[in-house]
Tab-separated table of C-alpha atoms in Angstrom:
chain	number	residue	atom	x	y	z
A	666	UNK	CA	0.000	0.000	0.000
A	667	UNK	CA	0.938	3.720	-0.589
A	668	UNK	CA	3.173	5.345	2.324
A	669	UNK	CA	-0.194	7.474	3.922
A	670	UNK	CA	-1.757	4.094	3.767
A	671	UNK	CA	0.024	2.082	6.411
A	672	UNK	CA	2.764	1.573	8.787
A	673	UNK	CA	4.115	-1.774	7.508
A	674	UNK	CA	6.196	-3.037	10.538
A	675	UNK	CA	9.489	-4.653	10.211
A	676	UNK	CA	7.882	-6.292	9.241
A	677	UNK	CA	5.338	-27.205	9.294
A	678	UNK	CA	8.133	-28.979	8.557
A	679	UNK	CA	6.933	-32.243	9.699
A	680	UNK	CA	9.593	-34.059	11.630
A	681	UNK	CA	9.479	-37.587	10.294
A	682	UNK	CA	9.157	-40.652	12.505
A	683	UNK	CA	11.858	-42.900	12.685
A	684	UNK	CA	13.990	-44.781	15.304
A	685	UNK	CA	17.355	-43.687	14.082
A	686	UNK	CA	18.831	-40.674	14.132
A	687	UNK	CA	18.171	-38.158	11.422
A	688	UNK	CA	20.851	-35.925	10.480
A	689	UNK	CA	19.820	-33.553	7.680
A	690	UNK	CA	22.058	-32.825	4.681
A	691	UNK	CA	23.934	-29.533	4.258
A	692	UNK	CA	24.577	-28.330	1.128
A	693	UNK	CA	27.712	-26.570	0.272
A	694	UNK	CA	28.327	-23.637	-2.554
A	695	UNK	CA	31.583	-22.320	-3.279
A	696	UNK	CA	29.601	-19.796	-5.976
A	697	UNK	CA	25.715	-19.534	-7.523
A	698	UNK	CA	26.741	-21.728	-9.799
A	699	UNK	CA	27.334	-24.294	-7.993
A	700	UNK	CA	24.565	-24.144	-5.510
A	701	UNK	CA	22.837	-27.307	-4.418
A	702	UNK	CA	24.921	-29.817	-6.617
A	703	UNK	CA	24.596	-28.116	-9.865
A	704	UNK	CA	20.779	-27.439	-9.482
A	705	UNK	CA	21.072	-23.809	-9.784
A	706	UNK	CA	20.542	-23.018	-13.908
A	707	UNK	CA	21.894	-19.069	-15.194
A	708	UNK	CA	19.603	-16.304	-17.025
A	709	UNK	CA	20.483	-14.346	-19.532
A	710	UNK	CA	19.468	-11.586	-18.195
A	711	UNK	CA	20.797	-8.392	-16.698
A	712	UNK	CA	18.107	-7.446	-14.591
A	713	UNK	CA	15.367	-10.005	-12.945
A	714	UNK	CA	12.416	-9.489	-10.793
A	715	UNK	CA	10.647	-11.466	-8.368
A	716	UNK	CA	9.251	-14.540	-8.878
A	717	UNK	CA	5.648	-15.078	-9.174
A	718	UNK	CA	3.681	-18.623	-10.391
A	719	UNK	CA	6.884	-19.685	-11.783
A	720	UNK	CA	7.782	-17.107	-13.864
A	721	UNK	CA	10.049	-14.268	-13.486
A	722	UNK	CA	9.929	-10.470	-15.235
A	723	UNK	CA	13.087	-9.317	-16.812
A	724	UNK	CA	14.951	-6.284	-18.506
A	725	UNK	CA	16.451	-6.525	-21.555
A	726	UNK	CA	19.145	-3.604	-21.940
A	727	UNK	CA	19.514	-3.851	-26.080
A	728	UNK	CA	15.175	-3.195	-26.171
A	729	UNK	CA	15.152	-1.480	-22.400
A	730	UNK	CA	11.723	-2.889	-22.365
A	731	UNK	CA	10.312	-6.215	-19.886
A	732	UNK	CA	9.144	-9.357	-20.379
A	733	UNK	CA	8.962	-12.589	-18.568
A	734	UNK	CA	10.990	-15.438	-18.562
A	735	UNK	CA	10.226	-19.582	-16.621
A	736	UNK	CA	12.577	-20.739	-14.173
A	737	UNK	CA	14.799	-22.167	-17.015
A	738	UNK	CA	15.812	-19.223	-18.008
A	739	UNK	CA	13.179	-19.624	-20.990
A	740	UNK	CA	11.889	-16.157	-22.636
A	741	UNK	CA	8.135	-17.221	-22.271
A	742	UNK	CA	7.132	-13.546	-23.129
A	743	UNK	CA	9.260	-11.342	-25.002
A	744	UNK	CA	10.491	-7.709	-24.138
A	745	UNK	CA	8.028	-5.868	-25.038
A	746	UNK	CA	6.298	-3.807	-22.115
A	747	UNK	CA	7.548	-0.248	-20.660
A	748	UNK	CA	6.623	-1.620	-16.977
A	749	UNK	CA	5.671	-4.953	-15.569
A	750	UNK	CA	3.927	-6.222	-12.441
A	751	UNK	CA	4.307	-9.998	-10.872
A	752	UNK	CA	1.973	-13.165	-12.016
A	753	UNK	CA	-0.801	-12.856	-9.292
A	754	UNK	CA	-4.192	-15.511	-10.171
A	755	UNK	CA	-2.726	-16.153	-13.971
A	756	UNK	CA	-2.410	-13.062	-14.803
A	757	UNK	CA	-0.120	-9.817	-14.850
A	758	UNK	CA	-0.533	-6.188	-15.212
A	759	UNK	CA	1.532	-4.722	-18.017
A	760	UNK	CA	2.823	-0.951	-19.130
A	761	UNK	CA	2.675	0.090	-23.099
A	762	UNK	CA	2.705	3.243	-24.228
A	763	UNK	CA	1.592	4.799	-20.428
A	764	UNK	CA	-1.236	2.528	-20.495
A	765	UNK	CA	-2.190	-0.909	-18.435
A	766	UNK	CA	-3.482	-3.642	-19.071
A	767	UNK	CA	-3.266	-7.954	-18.246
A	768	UNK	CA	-1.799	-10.248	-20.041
A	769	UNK	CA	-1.898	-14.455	-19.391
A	770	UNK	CA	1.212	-16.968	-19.077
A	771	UNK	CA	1.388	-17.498	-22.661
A	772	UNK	CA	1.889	-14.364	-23.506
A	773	UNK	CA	-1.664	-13.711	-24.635
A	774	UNK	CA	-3.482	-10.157	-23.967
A	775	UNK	CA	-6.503	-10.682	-21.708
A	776	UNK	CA	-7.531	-6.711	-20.812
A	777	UNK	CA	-5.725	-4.817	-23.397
A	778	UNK	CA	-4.001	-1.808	-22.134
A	779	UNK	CA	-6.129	1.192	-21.465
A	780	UNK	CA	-6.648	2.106	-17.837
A	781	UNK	CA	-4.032	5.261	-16.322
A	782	UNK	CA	-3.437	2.920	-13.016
A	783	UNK	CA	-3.619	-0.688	-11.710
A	784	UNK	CA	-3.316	-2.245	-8.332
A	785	UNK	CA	-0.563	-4.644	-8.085
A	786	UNK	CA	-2.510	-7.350	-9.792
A	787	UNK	CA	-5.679	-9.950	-9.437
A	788	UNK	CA	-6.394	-10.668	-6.052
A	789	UNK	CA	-9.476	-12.813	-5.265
A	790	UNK	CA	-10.520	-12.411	-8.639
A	791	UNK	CA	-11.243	-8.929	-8.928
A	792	UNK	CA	-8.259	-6.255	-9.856
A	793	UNK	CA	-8.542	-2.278	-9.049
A	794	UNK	CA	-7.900	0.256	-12.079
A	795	UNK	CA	-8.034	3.893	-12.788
A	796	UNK	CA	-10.500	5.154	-15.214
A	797	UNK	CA	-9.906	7.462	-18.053
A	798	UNK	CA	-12.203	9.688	-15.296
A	799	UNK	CA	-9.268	9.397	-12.590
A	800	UNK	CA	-11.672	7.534	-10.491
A	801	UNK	CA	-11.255	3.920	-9.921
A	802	UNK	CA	-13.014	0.580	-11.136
A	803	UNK	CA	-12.596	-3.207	-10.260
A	804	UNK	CA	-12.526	-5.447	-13.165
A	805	UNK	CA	-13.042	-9.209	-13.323
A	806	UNK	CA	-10.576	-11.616	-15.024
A	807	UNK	CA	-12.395	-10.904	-18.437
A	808	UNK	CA	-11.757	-7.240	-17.948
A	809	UNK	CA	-15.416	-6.566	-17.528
A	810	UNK	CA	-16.404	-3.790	-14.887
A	811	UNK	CA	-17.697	-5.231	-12.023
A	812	UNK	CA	-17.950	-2.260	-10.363
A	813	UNK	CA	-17.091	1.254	-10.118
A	814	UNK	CA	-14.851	2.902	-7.057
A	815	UNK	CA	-15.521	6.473	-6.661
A	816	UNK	CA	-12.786	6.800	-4.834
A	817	UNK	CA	-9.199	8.770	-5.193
A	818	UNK	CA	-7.689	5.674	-4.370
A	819	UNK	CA	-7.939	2.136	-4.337
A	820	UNK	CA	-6.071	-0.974	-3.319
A	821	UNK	CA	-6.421	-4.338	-4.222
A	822	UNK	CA	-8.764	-7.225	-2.329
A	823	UNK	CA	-7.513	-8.781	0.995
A	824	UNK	CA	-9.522	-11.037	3.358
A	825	UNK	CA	-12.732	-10.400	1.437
A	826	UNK	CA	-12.048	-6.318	1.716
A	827	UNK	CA	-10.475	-3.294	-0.089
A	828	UNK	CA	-9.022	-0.312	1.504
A	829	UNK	CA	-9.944	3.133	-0.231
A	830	UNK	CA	-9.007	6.315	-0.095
A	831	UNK	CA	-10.385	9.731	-0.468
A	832	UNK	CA	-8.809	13.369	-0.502
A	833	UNK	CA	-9.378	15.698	2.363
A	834	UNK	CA	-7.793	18.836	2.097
A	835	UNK	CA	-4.393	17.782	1.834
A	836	UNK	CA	-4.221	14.710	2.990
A	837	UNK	CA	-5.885	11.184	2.601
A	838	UNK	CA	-8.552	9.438	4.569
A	839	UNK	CA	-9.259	5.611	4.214
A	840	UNK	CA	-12.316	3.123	4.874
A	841	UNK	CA	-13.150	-0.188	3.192
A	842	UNK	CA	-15.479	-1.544	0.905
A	843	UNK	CA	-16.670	-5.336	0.121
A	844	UNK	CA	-16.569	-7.240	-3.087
A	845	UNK	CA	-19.579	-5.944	-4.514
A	846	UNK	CA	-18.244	-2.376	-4.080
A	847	UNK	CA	-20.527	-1.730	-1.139
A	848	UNK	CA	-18.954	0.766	1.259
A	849	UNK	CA	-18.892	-1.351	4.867
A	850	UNK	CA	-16.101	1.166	6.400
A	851	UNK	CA	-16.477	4.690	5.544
A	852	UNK	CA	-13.383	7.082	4.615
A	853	UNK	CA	-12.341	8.681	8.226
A	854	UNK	CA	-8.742	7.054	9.211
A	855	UNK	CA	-5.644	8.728	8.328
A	856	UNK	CA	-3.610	5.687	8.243
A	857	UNK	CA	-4.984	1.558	8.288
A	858	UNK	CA	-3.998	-1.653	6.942
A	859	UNK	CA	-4.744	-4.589	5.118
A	860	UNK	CA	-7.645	-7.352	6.505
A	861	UNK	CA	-6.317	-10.475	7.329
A	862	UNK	CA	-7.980	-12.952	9.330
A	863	UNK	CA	-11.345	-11.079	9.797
A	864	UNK	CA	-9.539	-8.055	11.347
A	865	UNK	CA	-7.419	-5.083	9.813
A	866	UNK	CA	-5.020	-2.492	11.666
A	867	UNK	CA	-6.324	1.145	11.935
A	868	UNK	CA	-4.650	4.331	13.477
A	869	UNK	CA	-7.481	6.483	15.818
A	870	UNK	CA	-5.474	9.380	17.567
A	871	UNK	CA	-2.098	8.461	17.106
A	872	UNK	CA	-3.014	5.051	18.666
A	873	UNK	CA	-2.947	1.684	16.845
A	874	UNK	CA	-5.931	-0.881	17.025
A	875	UNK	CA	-8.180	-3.524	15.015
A	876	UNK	CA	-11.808	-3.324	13.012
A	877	UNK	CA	-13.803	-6.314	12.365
A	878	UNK	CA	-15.510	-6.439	8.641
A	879	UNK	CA	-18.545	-4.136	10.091
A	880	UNK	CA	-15.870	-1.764	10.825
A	881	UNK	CA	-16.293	-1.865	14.867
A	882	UNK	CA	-13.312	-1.536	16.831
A	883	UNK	CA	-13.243	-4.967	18.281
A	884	UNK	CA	-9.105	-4.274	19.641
A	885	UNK	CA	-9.048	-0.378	20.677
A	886	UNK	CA	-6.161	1.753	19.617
A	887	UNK	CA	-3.796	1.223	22.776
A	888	UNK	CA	-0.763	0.762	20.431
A	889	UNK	CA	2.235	2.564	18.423
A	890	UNK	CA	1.974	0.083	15.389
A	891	UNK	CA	0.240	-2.530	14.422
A	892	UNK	CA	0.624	-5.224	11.426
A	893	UNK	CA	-2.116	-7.604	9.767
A	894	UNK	CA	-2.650	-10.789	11.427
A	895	UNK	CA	-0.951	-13.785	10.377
A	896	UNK	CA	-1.471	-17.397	11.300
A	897	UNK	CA	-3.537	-16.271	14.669
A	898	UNK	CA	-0.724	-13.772	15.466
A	899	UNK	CA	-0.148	-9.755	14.808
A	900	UNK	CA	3.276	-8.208	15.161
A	901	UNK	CA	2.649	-5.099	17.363
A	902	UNK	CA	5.233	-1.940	18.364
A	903	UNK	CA	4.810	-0.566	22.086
A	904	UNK	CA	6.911	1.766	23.747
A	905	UNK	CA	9.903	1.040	21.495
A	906	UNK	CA	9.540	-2.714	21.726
A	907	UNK	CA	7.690	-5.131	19.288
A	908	UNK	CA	5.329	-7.944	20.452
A	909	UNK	CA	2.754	-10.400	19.102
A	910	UNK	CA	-1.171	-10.404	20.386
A	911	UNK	CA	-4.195	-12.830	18.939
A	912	UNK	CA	-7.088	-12.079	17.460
A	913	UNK	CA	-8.699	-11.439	20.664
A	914	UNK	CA	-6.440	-8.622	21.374
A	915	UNK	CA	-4.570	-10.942	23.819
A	916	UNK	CA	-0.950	-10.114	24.124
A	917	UNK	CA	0.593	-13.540	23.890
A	918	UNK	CA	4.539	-12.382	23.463
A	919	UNK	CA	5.154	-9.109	25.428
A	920	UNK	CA	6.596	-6.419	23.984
A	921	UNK	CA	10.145	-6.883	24.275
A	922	UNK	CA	12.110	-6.983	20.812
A	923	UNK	CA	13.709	-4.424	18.932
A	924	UNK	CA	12.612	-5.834	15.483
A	925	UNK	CA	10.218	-8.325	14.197
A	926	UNK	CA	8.802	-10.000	11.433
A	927	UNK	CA	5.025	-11.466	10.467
A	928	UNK	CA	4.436	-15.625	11.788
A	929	UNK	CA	5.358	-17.947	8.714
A	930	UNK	CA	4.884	-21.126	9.161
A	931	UNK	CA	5.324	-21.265	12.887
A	932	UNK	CA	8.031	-18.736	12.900
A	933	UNK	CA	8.502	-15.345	13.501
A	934	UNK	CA	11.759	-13.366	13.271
A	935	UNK	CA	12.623	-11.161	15.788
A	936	UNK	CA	15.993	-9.204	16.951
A	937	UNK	CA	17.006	-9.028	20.192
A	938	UNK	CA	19.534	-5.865	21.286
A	939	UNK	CA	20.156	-2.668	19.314
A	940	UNK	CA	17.161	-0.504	18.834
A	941	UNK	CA	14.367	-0.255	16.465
A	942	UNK	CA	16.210	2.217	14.589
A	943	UNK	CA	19.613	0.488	13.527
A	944	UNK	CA	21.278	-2.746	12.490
A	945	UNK	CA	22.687	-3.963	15.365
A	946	UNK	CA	21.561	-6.782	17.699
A	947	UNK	CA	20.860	-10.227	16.281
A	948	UNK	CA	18.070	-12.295	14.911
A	949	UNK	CA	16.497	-15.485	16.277
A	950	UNK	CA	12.659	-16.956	15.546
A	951	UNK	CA	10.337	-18.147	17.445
A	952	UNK	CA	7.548	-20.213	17.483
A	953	UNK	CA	3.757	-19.268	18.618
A	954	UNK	CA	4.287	-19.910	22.448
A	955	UNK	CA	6.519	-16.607	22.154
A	956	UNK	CA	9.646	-18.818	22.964
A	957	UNK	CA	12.839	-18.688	21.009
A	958	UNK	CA	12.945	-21.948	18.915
A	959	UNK	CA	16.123	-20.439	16.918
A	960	UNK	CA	18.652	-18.857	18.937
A	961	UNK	CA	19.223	-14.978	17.946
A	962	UNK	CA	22.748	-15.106	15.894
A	963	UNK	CA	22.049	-13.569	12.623
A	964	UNK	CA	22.860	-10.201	11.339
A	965	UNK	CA	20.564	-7.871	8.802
A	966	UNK	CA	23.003	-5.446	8.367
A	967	UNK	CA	23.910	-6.895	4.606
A	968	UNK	CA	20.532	-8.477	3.755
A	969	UNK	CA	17.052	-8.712	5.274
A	970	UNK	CA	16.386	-11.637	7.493
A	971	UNK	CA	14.303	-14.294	5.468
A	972	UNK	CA	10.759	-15.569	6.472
A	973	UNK	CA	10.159	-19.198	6.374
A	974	UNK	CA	8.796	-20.206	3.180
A	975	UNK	CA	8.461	-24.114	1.980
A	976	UNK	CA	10.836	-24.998	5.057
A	977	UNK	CA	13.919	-23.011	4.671
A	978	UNK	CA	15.046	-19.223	5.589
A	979	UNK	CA	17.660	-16.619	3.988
A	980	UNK	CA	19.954	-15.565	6.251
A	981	UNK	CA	23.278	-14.045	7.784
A	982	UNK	CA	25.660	-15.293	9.797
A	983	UNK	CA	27.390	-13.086	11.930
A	984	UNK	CA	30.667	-12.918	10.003
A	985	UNK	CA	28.635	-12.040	6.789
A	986	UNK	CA	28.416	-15.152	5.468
A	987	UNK	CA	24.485	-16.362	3.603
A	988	UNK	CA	23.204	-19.581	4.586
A	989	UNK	CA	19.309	-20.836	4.040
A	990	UNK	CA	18.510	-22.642	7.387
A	991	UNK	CA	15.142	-25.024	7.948
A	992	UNK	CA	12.938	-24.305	10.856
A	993	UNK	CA	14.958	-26.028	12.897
A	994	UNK	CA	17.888	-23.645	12.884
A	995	UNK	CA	19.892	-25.986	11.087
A	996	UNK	CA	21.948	-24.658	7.923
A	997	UNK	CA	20.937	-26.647	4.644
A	998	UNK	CA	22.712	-24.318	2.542
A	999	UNK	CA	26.103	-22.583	3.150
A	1000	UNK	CA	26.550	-19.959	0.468
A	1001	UNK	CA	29.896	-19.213	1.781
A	1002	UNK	CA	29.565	-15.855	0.460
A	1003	UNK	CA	28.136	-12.124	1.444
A	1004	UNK	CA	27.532	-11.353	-2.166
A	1005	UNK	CA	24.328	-13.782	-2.792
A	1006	UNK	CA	20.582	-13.525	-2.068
A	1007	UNK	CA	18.575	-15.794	-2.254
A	1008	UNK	CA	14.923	-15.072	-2.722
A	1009	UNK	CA	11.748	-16.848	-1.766
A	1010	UNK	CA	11.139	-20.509	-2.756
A	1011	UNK	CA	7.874	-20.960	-4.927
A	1012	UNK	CA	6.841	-24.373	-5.912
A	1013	UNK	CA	10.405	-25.445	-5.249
A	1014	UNK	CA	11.881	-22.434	-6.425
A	1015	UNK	CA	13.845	-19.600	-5.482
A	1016	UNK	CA	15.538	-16.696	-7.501
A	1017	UNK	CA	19.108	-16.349	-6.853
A	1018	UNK	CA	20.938	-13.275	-7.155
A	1019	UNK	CA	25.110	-13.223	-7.549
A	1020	UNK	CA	25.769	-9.747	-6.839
A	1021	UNK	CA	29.475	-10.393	-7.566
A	1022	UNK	CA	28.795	-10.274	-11.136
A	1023	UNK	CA	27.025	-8.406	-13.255
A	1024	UNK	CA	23.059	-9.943	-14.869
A	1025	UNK	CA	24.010	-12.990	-11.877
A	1026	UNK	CA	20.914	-14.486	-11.579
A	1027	UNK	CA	19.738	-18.513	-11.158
A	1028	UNK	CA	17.427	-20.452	-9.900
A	1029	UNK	CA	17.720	-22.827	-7.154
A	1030	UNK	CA	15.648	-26.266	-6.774
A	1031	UNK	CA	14.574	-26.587	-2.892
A	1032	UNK	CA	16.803	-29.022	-1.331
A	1033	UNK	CA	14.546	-30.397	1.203
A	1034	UNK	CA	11.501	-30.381	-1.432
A	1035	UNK	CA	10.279	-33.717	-2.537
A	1036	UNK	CA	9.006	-32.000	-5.886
């Protein structure tokens, strides 16, 4: 969401039954190249983006246009767009000539490009564009008009909700609207969030607290930040110090870290020592009792601490070093570098990025996966 829109905070593996011992393989990498036995295949490409359903948007520097390419490094759409948006529900939003528009995996153009403005993509099957009017619509996967938005503003679906925005004087107010376009929250609050697990953040006199999807204040605004729920859990900044609460508005870990990080599959990073302001102190997780599960020993001051995504986490060591570890803590991958990162995995995927060398991107298979 836009910066008046929100405060975004800073921001199970199974175990398997045996009777012996089960010591889990670490993978070694001297380079990208050779990252988990070979598995990691190079781009072409001197600029890559995220990756979203298991494709990737890149720049091509001869055209200085985007397209997309598959995790083989496979030009699936050519350069051919002025701007490009990630794979969200099939589709993406791309740029030509100042206009958007969607196009499918194949390359094929599903809304052709017309509206001034999109959200960042399909989300629960509707997507939010700006009108030729400057006011806003949400169009269905056919690019039909569902409905208009008469709004300034207007963010993409979350949790069965939208946030929307309208001017006042200078500034921006926000409410909330349903998927028929019905207004359920009414413009009034300088800064919210996202709904996420029935509940969304709002700010009410410089105080943080929750809404319910009639828009009653079901946690009151007691707090200095607040971040969407996730997995029963909602990162939450008192006094200087980040805790978690649950939907109930219990506080379940006390506000006592100087940094933390949304619950991902039964993990939460959080940095204990320094301040909410620098880089110093180190990183642990823990698990939904509040408890740490991964001693804090990693550093963020050369890359973002990772969230758990299909079992593993990108991290640093203290000495600099990148390793992926499971949600165990232990290290599966040693990149025995500080000039790699390696992105989320999707569908046994991540992007990885060789900053050592120029257009250094590869992909990486998931080496606890069984896909």
């Amino acid at each position: 969401m836009k910066k008046h829109a929100s405060i975004l905070l800073a921001l199970a593996l199974t175990a398997s039954v045996s009777t012996a011992a089960i010591t889990p393989t670490t993978y070694a990498a001297d380079s990208a190249t050779s990252i988990v036995n070979g598995t990691a295949k190079p781009t072409s490409y001197p600029m890559v983006g995220n990756l979203s359903e298991g494709l990737v948007s890149f720049w091509d520097s001869k055209t200085t246009l985007f397209g997309y390419a598959n995790t083989n490094g496979k030009t699936i759409i050519k350069a051919q767009y002025d701007e490009v948006k990630p794979f969200s529900e099939g589709l993406a939003a791309v740029q030509k000539e100042s206009l958007w528009g969607f196009v499918d995996k194949t390359g094929k153009v599903v809304v052709k490009p017309k509206y001034q403005q999109v959200g960042q993509g399909f989300s629960e099957g509707l997507a939010a564009v700006k009108v030729s009017s400057g006011k806003w619509a949400y169009i269905n996967k056919s690019g039909k008009v569902v409905f208009n938005a008469a709004y300034d503003e207007a963010h993409d679906f979350s949790d069965g909700m939208a946030a929307v925005w309208k001017k006042k004087g200078t500034s921006y107010v926000g409410g909330f609207i349903d998927a028929k376009g019905k207004e359920i929250v009414k413009p009034k609050y300088v800064m919210l969030n996202v709904f996420s697990e029935g509940l969304a953040p709002i700010m009410q006199n410089g105080k943080w607290g929750y809404i319910d999807k009639k828009g009653k204040v079901v946690i009151k605004p007691q707090f200095d930040g607040a971040a969407p729920f996730s997995e029963g859990m909602a990162l939450f900044l008192q006094n200087g110090k980040y805790g978690y609460l649950n939907t109930k508005g219990k506080v379940i870990v006390k506000a006592q870290y100087t940094g933390g990080q949304a619950f991902s599959e039964g993990r939460a990073a959080v940095k204990v020592g320094g301040s909410i302001s620098d880089r110093s102190g180190k990183w642990g997780y823990i698990g939904v009792t509040g408890k740490l599960v991964i001693p804090a020993q990693f550093s963020d001051e050369g890359a973002e601490i990772g969230s758990f995504k299909e079992g593993l986490a990108f991290a640093q060591r203290a000495d600099g070093v990148k390793v992926l570890i499971d949600r165990f803590g232990k290290v599966r991958v040693d990149l025995k570098t500080n000039n790699v990162h390696v992105g989320e995995f999707d569908n046994g995927v991540a992007l990885v990025n060789d900053m050592s060398e120029q257009g250094g991107y590869y992909f990486m298979k998931n080496p606890i996966s069984s896909k």
